[in-house]
Amino acid sequence: QVQLVESGGGSVQVGGSLTLSCAASGYPYKPNYMAWFRQAPGKEREGIATIATGDSTTYYAGSVNGRFTISRDKLVNTLLLQMNSLKVEDTAMYYCAAAIYPLAAVRLLRSEAYKYWGQGTQVTVSS
């Protein structure tokens, strides 16, 4: 049974930093992509960063590009999201997700392309 468990969320002031972790286990097959999504109250889920498990190619949404960094610790099968220069608009529930199949570029940050999801961790940024 696939399990994705996020941690590391919390409250931080504008300009601060947080690192989110996602511990993954139970895959029947190695996923092709792992990603971070977020959802703020009243808004749609937004894909913000993805990483290819094969060659570690990364892709970011414009809203976080240059501030967030996605990475993987292969030894412990953990997905990370380093978030710097946080803004109030970064406040959301953050989810990690895994896609089993190869994805076309246009689908890399589309939630429907990802089969497995964690329960989320809350990030709150205050001014």
CSV table of N, CA and C in Angstrom, one decimal:
chain,number,residue,atom,x,y,z
A,1,GLN,N,0.8,-1.2,0.0
A,1,GLN,CA,0.0,0.0,0.0
A,1,GLN,C,0.9,1.2,0.0
A,2,VAL,N,0.6,2.1,-1.0
A,2,VAL,CA,1.5,3.3,-1.1
A,2,VAL,C,1.1,4.3,0.0
A,3,GLN,N,2.1,4.8,0.6
A,3,GLN,CA,1.9,5.9,1.7
A,3,GLN,C,2.8,7.0,1.4
A,4,LEU,N,2.2,8.2,1.4
A,4,LEU,CA,3.0,9.5,1.3
A,4,LEU,C,2.6,10.3,2.5
A,5,VAL,N,3.6,10.6,3.3
A,5,VAL,CA,3.4,11.3,4.6
A,5,VAL,C,4.2,12.6,4.6
A,6,GLU,N,3.5,13.7,4.6
A,6,GLU,CA,4.1,15.0,4.6
A,6,GLU,C,4.4,15.5,6.1
A,7,SER,N,5.4,16.3,6.2
A,7,SER,CA,5.7,16.9,7.5
A,7,SER,C,6.5,18.2,7.2
A,8,GLY,N,6.7,19.0,8.3
A,8,GLY,CA,7.5,20.2,8.2
A,8,GLY,C,6.7,21.5,8.1
A,9,GLY,N,5.4,21.4,7.9
A,9,GLY,CA,4.6,22.6,7.8
A,9,GLY,C,4.6,23.4,9.2
A,10,GLY,N,4.1,24.6,9.1
A,10,GLY,CA,4.0,25.4,10.3
A,10,GLY,C,3.7,26.8,10.0
A,11,SER,N,4.0,27.7,11.0
A,11,SER,CA,3.7,29.1,10.8
A,11,SER,C,5.0,29.8,10.7
A,12,VAL,N,5.1,30.8,9.8
A,12,VAL,CA,6.4,31.5,9.6
A,12,VAL,C,6.0,32.9,9.2
A,13,GLN,N,6.9,33.9,9.4
A,13,GLN,CA,6.6,35.2,9.0
A,13,GLN,C,7.1,35.4,7.5
A,14,VAL,N,6.6,36.5,7.0
A,14,VAL,CA,7.0,36.8,5.6
A,14,VAL,C,8.5,36.9,5.5
A,15,GLY,N,9.0,36.3,4.4
A,15,GLY,CA,10.5,36.3,4.2
A,15,GLY,C,11.2,35.2,4.8
A,16,GLY,N,10.5,34.4,5.6
A,16,GLY,CA,11.1,33.2,6.3
A,16,GLY,C,11.2,32.0,5.4
A,17,SER,N,11.7,30.9,6.0
A,17,SER,CA,11.9,29.7,5.2
A,17,SER,C,11.3,28.5,6.0
A,18,LEU,N,10.9,27.5,5.2
A,18,LEU,CA,10.5,26.2,5.7
A,18,LEU,C,11.0,25.1,4.8
A,19,THR,N,11.2,23.9,5.3
A,19,THR,CA,11.4,22.8,4.5
A,19,THR,C,10.4,21.7,4.8
A,20,LEU,N,9.7,21.3,3.7
A,20,LEU,CA,8.7,20.3,3.8
A,20,LEU,C,9.4,18.9,3.4
A,21,SER,N,8.9,17.9,4.1
A,21,SER,CA,9.4,16.5,3.7
A,21,SER,C,8.2,15.6,3.4
A,22,CYS,N,8.4,14.6,2.6
A,22,CYS,CA,7.4,13.7,2.2
A,22,CYS,C,8.0,12.3,2.2
A,23,ALA,N,7.7,11.5,3.2
A,23,ALA,CA,8.2,10.1,3.3
A,23,ALA,C,7.3,9.2,2.4
A,24,ALA,N,8.0,8.5,1.5
A,24,ALA,CA,7.2,7.6,0.6
A,24,ALA,C,7.5,6.2,0.9
A,25,SER,N,6.5,5.3,0.7
A,25,SER,CA,6.7,3.9,0.9
A,25,SER,C,5.7,3.1,0.2
A,26,GLY,N,5.9,1.8,0.0
A,26,GLY,CA,4.9,0.9,-0.5
A,26,GLY,C,4.6,1.0,-2.0
A,27,TYR,N,5.5,1.6,-2.8
A,27,TYR,CA,5.2,1.7,-4.3
A,27,TYR,C,5.3,0.3,-4.9
A,28,PRO,N,4.3,-0.1,-5.7
A,28,PRO,CA,4.4,-1.3,-6.5
A,28,PRO,C,5.4,-1.1,-7.6
A,29,TYR,N,5.5,0.1,-8.1
A,29,TYR,CA,6.5,0.4,-9.2
A,29,TYR,C,7.1,1.8,-8.8
A,30,LYS,N,8.3,2.0,-9.2
A,30,LYS,CA,9.0,3.3,-9.0
A,30,LYS,C,8.2,4.4,-9.8
A,31,PRO,N,7.8,5.4,-9.1
A,31,PRO,CA,7.1,6.5,-9.8
A,31,PRO,C,8.0,7.2,-10.8
A,32,ASN,N,7.4,7.8,-11.8
A,32,ASN,CA,8.2,8.5,-12.8
A,32,ASN,C,8.5,10.0,-12.3
A,33,TYR,N,7.4,10.5,-11.6
A,33,TYR,CA,7.5,11.9,-11.1
A,33,TYR,C,7.0,12.0,-9.7
A,34,MET,N,7.6,12.9,-9.0
A,34,MET,CA,7.0,13.2,-7.7
A,34,MET,C,6.9,14.7,-7.7
A,35,ALA,N,5.9,15.2,-7.0
A,35,ALA,CA,5.6,16.6,-7.1
A,35,ALA,C,5.0,17.2,-5.8
A,36,TRP,N,5.0,18.5,-5.7
A,36,TRP,CA,4.4,19.2,-4.6
A,36,TRP,C,3.2,20.0,-5.2
A,37,PHE,N,2.1,20.0,-4.5
A,37,PHE,CA,0.9,20.8,-4.9
A,37,PHE,C,0.5,21.6,-3.6
A,38,ARG,N,-0.3,22.6,-3.8
A,38,ARG,CA,-0.8,23.3,-2.7
A,38,ARG,C,-2.2,23.7,-3.0
A,39,GLN,N,-3.0,23.9,-1.9
A,39,GLN,CA,-4.3,24.4,-2.1
A,39,GLN,C,-4.7,25.3,-0.9
A,40,ALA,N,-5.0,26.6,-1.3
A,40,ALA,CA,-5.4,27.6,-0.4
A,40,ALA,C,-7.0,27.5,-0.2
A,41,PRO,N,-7.5,28.0,0.9
A,41,PRO,CA,-9.0,28.0,1.0
A,41,PRO,C,-9.7,28.7,-0.1
A,42,GLY,N,-10.6,28.0,-0.7
A,42,GLY,CA,-11.4,28.6,-1.7
A,42,GLY,C,-10.8,28.6,-3.1
A,43,LYS,N,-9.6,28.0,-3.2
A,43,LYS,CA,-8.9,28.0,-4.5
A,43,LYS,C,-8.7,26.6,-4.9
A,44,GLU,N,-8.4,26.5,-6.2
A,44,GLU,CA,-8.1,25.1,-6.8
A,44,GLU,C,-6.7,24.7,-6.4
A,45,ARG,N,-6.5,23.4,-6.4
A,45,ARG,CA,-5.2,22.8,-6.1
A,45,ARG,C,-4.2,23.2,-7.2
A,46,GLU,N,-3.0,23.7,-6.8
A,46,GLU,CA,-2.0,24.2,-7.7
A,46,GLU,C,-0.8,23.4,-7.7
A,47,GLY,N,-0.3,22.9,-8.8
A,47,GLY,CA,1.0,22.2,-8.9
A,47,GLY,C,2.1,23.3,-8.9
A,48,ILE,N,3.1,23.1,-8.0
A,48,ILE,CA,4.1,24.1,-7.8
A,48,ILE,C,5.5,23.6,-8.2
A,49,ALA,N,5.8,22.3,-8.0
A,49,ALA,CA,7.1,21.8,-8.3
A,49,ALA,C,7.0,20.3,-8.6
A,50,THR,N,7.8,19.8,-9.5
A,50,THR,CA,7.9,18.4,-9.8
A,50,THR,C,9.3,18.0,-10.1
A,51,ILE,N,9.6,16.7,-9.9
A,51,ILE,CA,11.0,16.2,-10.1
A,51,ILE,C,10.9,14.8,-10.7
A,52,ALA,N,11.6,14.6,-11.8
A,52,ALA,CA,11.7,13.3,-12.4
A,52,ALA,C,12.6,12.4,-11.6
A,53,THR,N,12.1,11.2,-11.3
A,53,THR,CA,12.8,10.3,-10.5
A,53,THR,C,14.0,9.7,-11.2
A,54,GLY,N,14.0,9.7,-12.5
A,54,GLY,CA,15.0,9.1,-13.3
A,54,GLY,C,16.3,10.0,-13.3
A,55,ASP,N,16.1,11.2,-13.8
A,55,ASP,CA,17.3,12.1,-14.0
A,55,ASP,C,17.2,13.3,-13.1
A,56,SER,N,16.2,13.4,-12.2
A,56,SER,CA,16.1,14.5,-11.3
A,56,SER,C,15.9,15.9,-12.0
A,57,THR,N,15.4,15.9,-13.2
A,57,THR,CA,14.9,17.1,-13.8
A,57,THR,C,13.8,17.7,-13.0
A,58,THR,N,13.9,19.0,-12.8
A,58,THR,CA,12.8,19.7,-12.1
A,58,THR,C,12.1,20.7,-12.9
A,59,TYR,N,10.9,21.0,-12.5
A,59,TYR,CA,10.0,22.0,-13.1
A,59,TYR,C,9.2,22.7,-12.1
A,60,TYR,N,9.1,24.0,-12.2
A,60,TYR,CA,8.4,24.8,-11.2
A,60,TYR,C,7.3,25.7,-11.8
A,61,ALA,N,6.3,26.0,-11.0
A,61,ALA,CA,5.4,27.0,-11.4
A,61,ALA,C,6.0,28.4,-11.3
A,62,GLY,N,5.5,29.3,-12.1
A,62,GLY,CA,6.1,30.6,-12.0
A,62,GLY,C,5.9,31.3,-10.7
A,63,SER,N,4.9,30.9,-9.9
A,63,SER,CA,4.6,31.5,-8.6
A,63,SER,C,5.7,31.2,-7.6
A,64,VAL,N,6.5,30.1,-7.8
A,64,VAL,CA,7.5,29.7,-6.8
A,64,VAL,C,8.9,29.7,-7.4
A,65,ASN,N,9.0,29.8,-8.7
A,65,ASN,CA,10.3,29.6,-9.3
A,65,ASN,C,11.3,30.6,-8.8
A,66,GLY,N,12.4,30.1,-8.4
A,66,GLY,CA,13.5,31.0,-7.8
A,66,GLY,C,13.4,31.1,-6.3
A,67,ARG,N,12.3,30.7,-5.7
A,67,ARG,CA,12.2,30.7,-4.2
A,67,ARG,C,12.1,29.3,-3.6
A,68,PHE,N,11.5,28.4,-4.3
A,68,PHE,CA,11.3,27.0,-3.8
A,68,PHE,C,12.3,26.1,-4.6
A,69,THR,N,12.7,25.0,-3.9
A,69,THR,CA,13.6,24.0,-4.5
A,69,THR,C,13.0,22.6,-4.1
A,70,ILE,N,12.8,21.8,-5.1
A,70,ILE,CA,12.3,20.4,-4.9
A,70,ILE,C,13.5,19.5,-5.1
A,71,SER,N,13.6,18.5,-4.2
A,71,SER,CA,14.7,17.5,-4.3
A,71,SER,C,14.3,16.2,-3.7
A,72,ARG,N,15.1,15.2,-3.9
A,72,ARG,CA,14.8,13.9,-3.4
A,72,ARG,C,16.0,13.4,-2.7
A,73,ASP,N,15.8,12.7,-1.5
A,73,ASP,CA,16.8,12.0,-0.8
A,73,ASP,C,16.5,10.5,-1.1
A,74,LYS,N,17.2,10.0,-2.1
A,74,LYS,CA,16.9,8.6,-2.6
A,74,LYS,C,17.2,7.6,-1.5
A,75,LEU,N,18.2,7.8,-0.7
A,75,LEU,CA,18.5,6.8,0.3
A,75,LEU,C,17.4,6.5,1.3
A,76,VAL,N,16.7,7.5,1.6
A,76,VAL,CA,15.6,7.4,2.6
A,76,VAL,C,14.2,7.6,1.9
A,77,ASN,N,14.2,7.6,0.6
A,77,ASN,CA,13.0,7.7,-0.2
A,77,ASN,C,12.1,8.9,0.3
A,78,THR,N,12.7,10.0,0.3
A,78,THR,CA,12.0,11.2,0.8
A,78,THR,C,12.0,12.3,-0.2
A,79,LEU,N,10.9,13.0,-0.4
A,79,LEU,CA,10.8,14.1,-1.2
A,79,LEU,C,10.9,15.4,-0.4
A,80,LEU,N,11.6,16.4,-0.8
A,80,LEU,CA,11.8,17.6,0.0
A,80,LEU,C,11.3,18.8,-0.8
A,81,LEU,N,10.9,19.9,-0.1
A,81,LEU,CA,10.6,21.2,-0.7
A,81,LEU,C,11.2,22.2,0.2
A,82,GLN,N,12.3,22.8,-0.3
A,82,GLN,CA,12.9,24.0,0.5
A,82,GLN,C,12.2,25.2,0.0
A,83,MET,N,11.6,26.0,0.9
A,83,MET,CA,10.8,27.2,0.6
A,83,MET,C,11.5,28.4,1.3
A,84,ASN,N,11.9,29.3,0.4
A,84,ASN,CA,12.5,30.5,0.9
A,84,ASN,C,11.7,31.7,0.5
A,85,SER,N,12.0,32.9,1.1
A,85,SER,CA,11.4,34.1,0.8
A,85,SER,C,9.8,34.0,0.8
A,86,LEU,N,9.3,33.4,1.8
A,86,LEU,CA,7.9,33.0,1.8
A,86,LEU,C,7.1,34.3,1.8
A,87,LYS,N,5.9,34.2,1.2
A,87,LYS,CA,5.0,35.3,1.1
A,87,LYS,C,3.6,34.9,1.7
A,88,VAL,N,2.8,35.9,2.0
A,88,VAL,CA,1.5,35.6,2.6
A,88,VAL,C,0.7,34.7,1.6
A,89,GLU,N,0.9,34.9,0.3
A,89,GLU,CA,0.1,34.1,-0.6
A,89,GLU,C,0.6,32.7,-0.8
A,90,ASP,N,1.7,32.3,-0.1
A,90,ASP,CA,2.1,31.0,0.0
A,90,ASP,C,1.3,30.1,1.0
A,91,THR,N,0.5,30.8,1.8
A,91,THR,CA,-0.3,30.1,2.8
A,91,THR,C,-1.2,29.1,2.1
A,92,ALA,N,-1.1,27.8,2.5
A,92,ALA,CA,-1.9,26.8,1.9
A,92,ALA,C,-1.7,25.5,2.6
A,93,MET,N,-2.5,24.5,2.2
A,93,MET,CA,-2.2,23.1,2.6
A,93,MET,C,-1.3,22.6,1.4
A,94,TYR,N,-0.2,22.0,1.8
A,94,TYR,CA,0.8,21.5,0.8
A,94,TYR,C,0.7,19.9,0.8
A,95,TYR,N,0.7,19.4,-0.4
A,95,TYR,CA,0.6,18.0,-0.6
A,95,TYR,C,1.7,17.5,-1.5
A,96,CYS,N,2.2,16.3,-1.2
A,96,CYS,CA,3.1,15.6,-2.1
A,96,CYS,C,2.3,14.6,-2.9
A,97,ALA,N,2.8,14.3,-4.1
A,97,ALA,CA,2.1,13.4,-5.0
A,97,ALA,C,3.1,12.6,-5.8
A,98,ALA,N,2.6,11.5,-6.3
A,98,ALA,CA,3.5,10.6,-7.2
A,98,ALA,C,2.7,10.2,-8.4
A,99,ALA,N,3.4,10.2,-9.5
A,99,ALA,CA,2.9,9.8,-10.8
A,99,ALA,C,3.6,8.5,-11.2
A,100,ILE,N,2.9,7.5,-11.5
A,100,ILE,CA,3.5,6.2,-11.9
A,100,ILE,C,4.0,6.2,-13.3
A,101,TYR,N,3.2,6.8,-14.2
A,101,TYR,CA,3.4,6.7,-15.6
A,101,TYR,C,4.2,8.0,-16.1
A,102,PRO,N,4.9,7.8,-17.2
A,102,PRO,CA,5.6,9.0,-17.8
A,102,PRO,C,4.6,10.1,-18.2
A,103,LEU,N,5.0,11.3,-18.0
A,103,LEU,CA,4.1,12.5,-18.3
A,103,LEU,C,4.6,13.4,-19.4
A,104,ALA,N,3.7,13.8,-20.2
A,104,ALA,CA,4.0,14.9,-21.1
A,104,ALA,C,4.3,16.2,-20.4
A,105,ALA,N,5.1,17.0,-21.0
A,105,ALA,CA,5.5,18.3,-20.3
A,105,ALA,C,4.2,19.1,-19.8
A,106,VAL,N,3.2,19.1,-20.6
A,106,VAL,CA,2.1,19.9,-20.3
A,106,VAL,C,1.3,19.4,-19.1
A,107,ARG,N,1.6,18.2,-18.7
A,107,ARG,CA,0.9,17.6,-17.6
A,107,ARG,C,1.7,17.5,-16.3
A,108,LEU,N,2.9,18.0,-16.3
A,108,LEU,CA,3.8,17.8,-15.1
A,108,LEU,C,3.2,18.4,-13.9
A,109,LEU,N,2.4,19.5,-14.0
A,109,LEU,CA,1.9,20.1,-12.8
A,109,LEU,C,0.3,20.0,-12.7
A,110,ARG,N,-0.2,19.0,-13.4
A,110,ARG,CA,-1.6,18.8,-13.4
A,110,ARG,C,-2.0,17.8,-12.4
A,111,SER,N,-2.9,18.1,-11.5
A,111,SER,CA,-3.2,17.1,-10.4
A,111,SER,C,-3.7,15.8,-10.9
A,112,GLU,N,-4.5,15.8,-12.0
A,112,GLU,CA,-5.1,14.6,-12.5
A,112,GLU,C,-4.1,13.6,-13.0
A,113,ALA,N,-2.8,14.0,-13.2
A,113,ALA,CA,-1.8,13.1,-13.7
A,113,ALA,C,-1.1,12.3,-12.6
A,114,TYR,N,-1.4,12.7,-11.3
A,114,TYR,CA,-0.8,12.0,-10.2
A,114,TYR,C,-1.8,11.1,-9.5
A,115,LYS,N,-1.3,9.9,-9.3
A,115,LYS,CA,-2.1,8.8,-8.7
A,115,LYS,C,-2.2,8.8,-7.2
A,116,TYR,N,-1.0,9.0,-6.6
A,116,TYR,CA,-0.9,8.8,-5.2
A,116,TYR,C,-0.7,10.2,-4.5
A,117,TRP,N,-1.3,10.4,-3.3
A,117,TRP,CA,-1.3,11.6,-2.6
A,117,TRP,C,-1.1,11.4,-1.1
A,118,GLY,N,-0.5,12.4,-0.5
A,118,GLY,CA,-0.4,12.5,0.9
A,118,GLY,C,-1.6,13.2,1.5
A,119,GLN,N,-1.6,13.3,2.8
A,119,GLN,CA,-2.7,14.0,3.5
A,119,GLN,C,-2.5,15.5,3.6
A,120,GLY,N,-1.3,15.9,3.4
A,120,GLY,CA,-1.1,17.4,3.4
A,120,GLY,C,-0.5,17.9,4.7
A,121,THR,N,0.2,19.0,4.6
A,121,THR,CA,0.8,19.7,5.8
A,121,THR,C,0.5,21.2,5.6
A,122,GLN,N,0.1,21.9,6.6
A,122,GLN,CA,-0.3,23.2,6.5
A,122,GLN,C,0.9,24.2,6.7
A,123,VAL,N,0.9,25.2,5.8
A,123,VAL,CA,1.9,26.2,5.8
A,123,VAL,C,1.1,27.5,6.0
A,124,THR,N,1.5,28.3,7.0
A,124,THR,CA,0.8,29.6,7.2
A,124,THR,C,1.9,30.7,7.3
A,125,VAL,N,1.8,31.7,6.4
A,125,VAL,CA,2.8,32.8,6.3
A,125,VAL,C,2.1,34.1,6.7
A,126,SER,N,2.6,34.7,7.8
A,126,SER,CA,1.9,35.9,8.3
A,126,SER,C,2.9,37.1,8.1
A,127,SER,N,2.2,38.3,8.0
A,127,SER,CA,3.0,39.5,7.9
A,127,SER,C,3.3,40.2,9.2
